[in-house]
Every structure is written in C-alpha cells, then in structure tokens.
Short mmCIF file of C-alpha atoms in Angstrom, two decimals:
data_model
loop_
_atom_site.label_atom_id
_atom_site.label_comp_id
_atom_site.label_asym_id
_atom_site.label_seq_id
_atom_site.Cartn_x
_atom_site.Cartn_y
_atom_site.Cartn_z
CA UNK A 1 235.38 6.29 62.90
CA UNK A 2 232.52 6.69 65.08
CA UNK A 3 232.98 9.09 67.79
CA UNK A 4 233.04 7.53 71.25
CA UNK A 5 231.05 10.05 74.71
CA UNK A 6 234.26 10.54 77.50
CA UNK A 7 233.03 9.62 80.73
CA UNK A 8 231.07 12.38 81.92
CA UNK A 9 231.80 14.67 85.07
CA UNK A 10 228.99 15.94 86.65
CA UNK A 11 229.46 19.75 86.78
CA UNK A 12 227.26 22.33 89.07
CA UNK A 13 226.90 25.74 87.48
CA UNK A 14 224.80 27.61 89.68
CA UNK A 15 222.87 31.18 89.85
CA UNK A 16 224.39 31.30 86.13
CA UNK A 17 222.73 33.59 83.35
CA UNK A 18 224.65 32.89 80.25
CA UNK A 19 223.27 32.80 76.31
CA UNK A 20 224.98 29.91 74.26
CA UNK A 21 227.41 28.09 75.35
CA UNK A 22 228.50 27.58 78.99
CA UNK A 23 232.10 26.11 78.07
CA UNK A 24 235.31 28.22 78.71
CA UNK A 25 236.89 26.60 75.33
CA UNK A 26 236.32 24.91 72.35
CA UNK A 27 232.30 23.45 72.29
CA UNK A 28 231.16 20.06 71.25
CA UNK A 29 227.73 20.68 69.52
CA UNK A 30 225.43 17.79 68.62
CA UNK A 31 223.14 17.83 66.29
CA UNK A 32 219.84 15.82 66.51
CA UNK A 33 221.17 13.25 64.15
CA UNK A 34 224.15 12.76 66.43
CA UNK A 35 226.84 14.57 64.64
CA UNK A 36 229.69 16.49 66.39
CA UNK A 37 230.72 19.98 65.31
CA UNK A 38 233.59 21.25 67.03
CA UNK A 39 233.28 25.28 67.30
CA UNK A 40 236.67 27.06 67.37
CA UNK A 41 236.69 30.19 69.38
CA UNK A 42 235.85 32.96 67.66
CA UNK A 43 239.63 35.28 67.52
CA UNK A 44 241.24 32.42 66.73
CA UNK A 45 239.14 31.99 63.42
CA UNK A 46 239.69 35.63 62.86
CA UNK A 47 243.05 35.29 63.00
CA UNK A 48 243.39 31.99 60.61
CA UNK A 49 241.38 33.55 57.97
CA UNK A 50 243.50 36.49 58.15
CA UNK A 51 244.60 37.71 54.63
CA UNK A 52 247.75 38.76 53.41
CA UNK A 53 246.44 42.10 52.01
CA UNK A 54 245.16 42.27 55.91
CA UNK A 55 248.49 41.57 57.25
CA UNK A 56 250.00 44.33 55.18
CA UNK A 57 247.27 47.35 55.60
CA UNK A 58 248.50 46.79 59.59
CA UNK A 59 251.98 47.20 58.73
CA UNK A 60 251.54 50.04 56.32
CA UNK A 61 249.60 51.43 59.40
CA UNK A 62 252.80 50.72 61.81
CA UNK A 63 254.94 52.05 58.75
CA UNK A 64 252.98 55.33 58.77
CA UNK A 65 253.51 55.94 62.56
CA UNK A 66 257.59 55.07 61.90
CA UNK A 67 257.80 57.51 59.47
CA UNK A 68 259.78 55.13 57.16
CA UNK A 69 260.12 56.33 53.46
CA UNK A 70 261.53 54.97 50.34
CA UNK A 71 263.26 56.64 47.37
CA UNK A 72 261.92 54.62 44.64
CA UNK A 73 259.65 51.66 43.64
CA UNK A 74 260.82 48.40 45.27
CA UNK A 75 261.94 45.43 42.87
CA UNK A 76 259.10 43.73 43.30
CA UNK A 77 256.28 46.57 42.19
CA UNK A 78 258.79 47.75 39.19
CA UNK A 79 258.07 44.19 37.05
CA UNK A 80 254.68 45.82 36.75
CA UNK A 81 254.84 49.57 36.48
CA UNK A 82 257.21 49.59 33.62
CA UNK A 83 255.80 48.54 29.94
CA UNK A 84 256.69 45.03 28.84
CA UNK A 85 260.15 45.17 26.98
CA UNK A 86 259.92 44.32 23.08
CA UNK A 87 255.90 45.23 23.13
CA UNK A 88 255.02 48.25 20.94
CA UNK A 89 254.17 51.02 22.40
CA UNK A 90 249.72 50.80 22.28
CA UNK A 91 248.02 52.88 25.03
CA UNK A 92 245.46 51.54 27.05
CA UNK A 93 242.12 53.26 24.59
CA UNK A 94 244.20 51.47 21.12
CA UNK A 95 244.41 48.73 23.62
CA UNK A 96 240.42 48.11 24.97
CA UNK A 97 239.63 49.07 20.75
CA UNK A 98 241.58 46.55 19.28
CA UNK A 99 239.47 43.98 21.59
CA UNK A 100 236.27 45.33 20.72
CA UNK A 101 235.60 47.71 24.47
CA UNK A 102 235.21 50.88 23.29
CA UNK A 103 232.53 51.58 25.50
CA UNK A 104 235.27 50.88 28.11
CA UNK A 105 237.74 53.58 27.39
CA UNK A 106 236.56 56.44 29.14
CA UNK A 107 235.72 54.64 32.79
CA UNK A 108 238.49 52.08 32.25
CA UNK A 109 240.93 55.38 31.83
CA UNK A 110 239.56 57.11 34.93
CA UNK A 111 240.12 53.98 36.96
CA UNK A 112 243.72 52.90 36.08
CA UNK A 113 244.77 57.01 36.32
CA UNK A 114 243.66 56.80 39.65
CA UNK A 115 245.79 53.69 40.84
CA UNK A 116 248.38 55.78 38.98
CA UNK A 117 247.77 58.52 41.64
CA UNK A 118 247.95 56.86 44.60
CA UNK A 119 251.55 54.44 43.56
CA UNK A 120 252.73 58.44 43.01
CA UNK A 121 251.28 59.45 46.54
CA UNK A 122 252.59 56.54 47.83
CA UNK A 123 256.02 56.57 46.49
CA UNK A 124 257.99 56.50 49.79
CA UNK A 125 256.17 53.33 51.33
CA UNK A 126 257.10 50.32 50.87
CA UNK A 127 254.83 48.69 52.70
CA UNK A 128 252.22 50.04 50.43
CA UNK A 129 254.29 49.71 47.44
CA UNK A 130 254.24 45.62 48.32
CA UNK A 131 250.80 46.12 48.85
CA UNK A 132 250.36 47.08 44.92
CA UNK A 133 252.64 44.93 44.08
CA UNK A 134 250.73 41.64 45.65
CA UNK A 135 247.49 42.71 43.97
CA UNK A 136 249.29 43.26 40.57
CA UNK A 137 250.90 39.81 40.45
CA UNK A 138 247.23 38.00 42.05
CA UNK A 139 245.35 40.03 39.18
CA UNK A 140 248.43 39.16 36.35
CA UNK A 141 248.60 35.12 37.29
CA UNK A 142 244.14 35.07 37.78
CA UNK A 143 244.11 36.55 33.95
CA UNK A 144 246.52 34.70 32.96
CA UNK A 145 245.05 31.25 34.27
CA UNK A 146 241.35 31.82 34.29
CA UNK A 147 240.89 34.44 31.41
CA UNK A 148 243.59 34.32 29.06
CA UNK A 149 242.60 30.92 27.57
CA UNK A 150 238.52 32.04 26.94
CA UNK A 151 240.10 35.18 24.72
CA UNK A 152 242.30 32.57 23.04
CA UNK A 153 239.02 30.35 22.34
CA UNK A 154 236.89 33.41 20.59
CA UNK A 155 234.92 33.51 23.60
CA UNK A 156 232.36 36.62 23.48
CA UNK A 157 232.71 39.59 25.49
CA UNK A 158 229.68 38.91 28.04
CA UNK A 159 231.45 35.28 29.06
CA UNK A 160 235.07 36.91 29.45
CA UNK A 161 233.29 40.25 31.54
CA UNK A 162 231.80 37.30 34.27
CA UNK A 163 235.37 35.29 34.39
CA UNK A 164 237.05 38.34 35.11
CA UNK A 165 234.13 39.54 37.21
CA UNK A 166 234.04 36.10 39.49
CA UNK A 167 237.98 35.16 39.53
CA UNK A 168 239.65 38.59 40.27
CA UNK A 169 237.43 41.38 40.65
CA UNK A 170 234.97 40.34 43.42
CA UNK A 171 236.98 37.95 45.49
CA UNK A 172 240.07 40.68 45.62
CA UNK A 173 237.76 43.21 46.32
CA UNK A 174 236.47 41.09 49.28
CA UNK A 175 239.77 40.56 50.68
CA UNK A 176 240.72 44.42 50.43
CA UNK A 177 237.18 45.43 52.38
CA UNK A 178 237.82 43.62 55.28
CA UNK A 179 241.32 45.38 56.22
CA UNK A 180 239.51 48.21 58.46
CA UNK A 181 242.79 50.48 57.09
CA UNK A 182 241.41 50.39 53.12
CA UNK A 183 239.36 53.45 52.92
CA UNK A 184 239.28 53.79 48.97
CA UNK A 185 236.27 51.61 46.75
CA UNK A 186 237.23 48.24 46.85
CA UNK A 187 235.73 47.31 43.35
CA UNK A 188 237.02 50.11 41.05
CA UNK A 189 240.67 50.22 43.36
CA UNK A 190 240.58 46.40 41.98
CA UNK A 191 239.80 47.46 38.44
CA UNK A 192 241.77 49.92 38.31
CA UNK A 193 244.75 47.50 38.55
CA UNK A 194 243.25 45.64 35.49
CA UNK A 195 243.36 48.45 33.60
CA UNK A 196 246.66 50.13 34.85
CA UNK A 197 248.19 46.08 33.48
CA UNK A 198 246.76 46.55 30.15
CA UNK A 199 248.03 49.84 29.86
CA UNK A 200 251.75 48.12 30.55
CA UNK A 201 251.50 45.55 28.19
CA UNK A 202 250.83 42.72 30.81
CA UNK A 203 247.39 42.12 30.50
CA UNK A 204 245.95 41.88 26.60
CA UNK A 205 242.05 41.83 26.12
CA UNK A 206 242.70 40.72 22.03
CA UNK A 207 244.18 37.38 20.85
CA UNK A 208 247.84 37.25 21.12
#
C-alpha cells in the first residue's frame, strides 16, 4: 500500500552538531525515488542476529566464573562421541581411503585429534560440552541434507569439497568468529568436527 507523510510537527534543534541522524529512535530514510527504509537501532539488531553458538560462549564464560563441573559427557554430546552401533570398526585414514582422500589423512587426522583434545580438556563443562554437541548435530544434519545425496550421485571430489566448503564449513565458522569468547581457528575447529564424525561412523565420504 502506498505509504501515506503524518502531519508534520515543526521541530527546532538548535546550536546542534550531530553526524547522521538527528532522531532519538527508529529513522525513516527516503530515498530519492521515494522509498521508506526503516533503520532499527543498532543493539537491538545485534541482539536479533544473535547466534546460538553466541548465546552459549557467554554462558560457558558465566559457567567458568561458577566453577560448575561435570563428571561425564552430557546425553546430548554422547550420540556423537561414541562409534555408531552395528558399524565395523574403520578408522578415520581406512575411512578418507576408501573414498578416494588420501591426500587428506594426515591434516584431516591432526584436525579431528585436536577437537579430541579439547572435549577431554573440557570434560567437566557442560556448557561447553552443549557447545560441541550443537556443532556436531548442525555439521551431521548439513551432510546429511546437502552432501550426502552428491556422494550418492557419483559426484567428483572437487563438487562435494565446495558443498561441504559453502553449507557447513564457512557459514559455521562465521557464526563461531563472532562470539568474542572463541579464541581457537574457526575454520579447522569446524573441520575438525567433520573429521572427528567420520572417525565415529556418522559421517561417510564413500557410497553407502
């Protein structure tokens, strides 16, 4: 519907030096054409686009100055740090070999040995145990829906690298960097978790 001008208010703002806008709320900006674009202040976008990984780094931060521990993995992190019941027993090298990535092995290793490290170092938080857990299940449901099928379909390693690439590495990794609290590298921390699923049996690189 066409947008219809309020009466207008005359206004006197006087010995005023401000860049922008003048408005103590939201802004109506016009555009030459016309067009309205309302401007939302700028916390309150902060805080909408606030993401759950976010939301947890601050509590694991909270947790940390608590002191609360944790004797074991929660339920929700052991569905994916135990190997898949009835699969036989392939490590993660047989695993990347059988798919054709040999030339993954060694860095692929490296990275899911060191997610290993820090679930071990982490052991008695279950804030940050939720925190692995969350990525695990995002990574497990993207593969699953956005990767799974092109192995299925013979596609070649180059097409199933950039699926993997634009649906769970670099948007994951995005989320991560902007919780001020994640100080490891974003990228490999999300690769890692790739890797560290194979090595369970959850994630499979080979037709099933």
């Amino acid at each position: 519907m066409p947008y219809e001008g309020r009466e207008s208010v005359p206004v006197t703002q006087s010995n005023n030096d401000v860049g922008g806008h003048m408005g103590g709320r939201d802004v109506n900006v016009y555009a030459n054409a016309g067009d309205v674009y309302l401007t939302a202040p700028a916390d309150l976008a902060r805080n909408q686009k606030a993401s759950v990984f976010r939301r947890l780094f601050e509590r694991l931060e909270q947790e940390a100055n608590e002191d609360k521990v944790l004797t074991g993995y929660i339920r929700q992190l052991e569905i994916y740090t135990r190997v898949v019941e009835n699969e036989e027993v392939v490590g993660l090298e047989q695993k990347l070999r059988m798919a054709g990535r040999d030339r993954q092995v060694t860095l692929a290793t490296g990275l899911k040995e060191n997610v290993f490290a820090t679930l071990k170092a982490n052991l008695f938080s279950p804030t940050y145990q939720m925190i692995a857990a969350t990525l695990m299940a995002k990574v497990h449901e993207r593969f699953e829906s956005d990767v799974r099928h092109l192995i299925d379909d013979g596609a070649d390693s180059a097409a199933i690298d950039r699926a993997v690439s634009q649906h769970i590495i670099a948007p994951f990794a995005e989320e991560l960097e902007e919780c001020p609290q994640f100080e490891d590298v974003a990228v490999d921390y999300v690769r890692g978790m790739v890797y560290f699923l194979t090595g369970n049996c959850h994630i499979r690189w080979d037709k099933c």
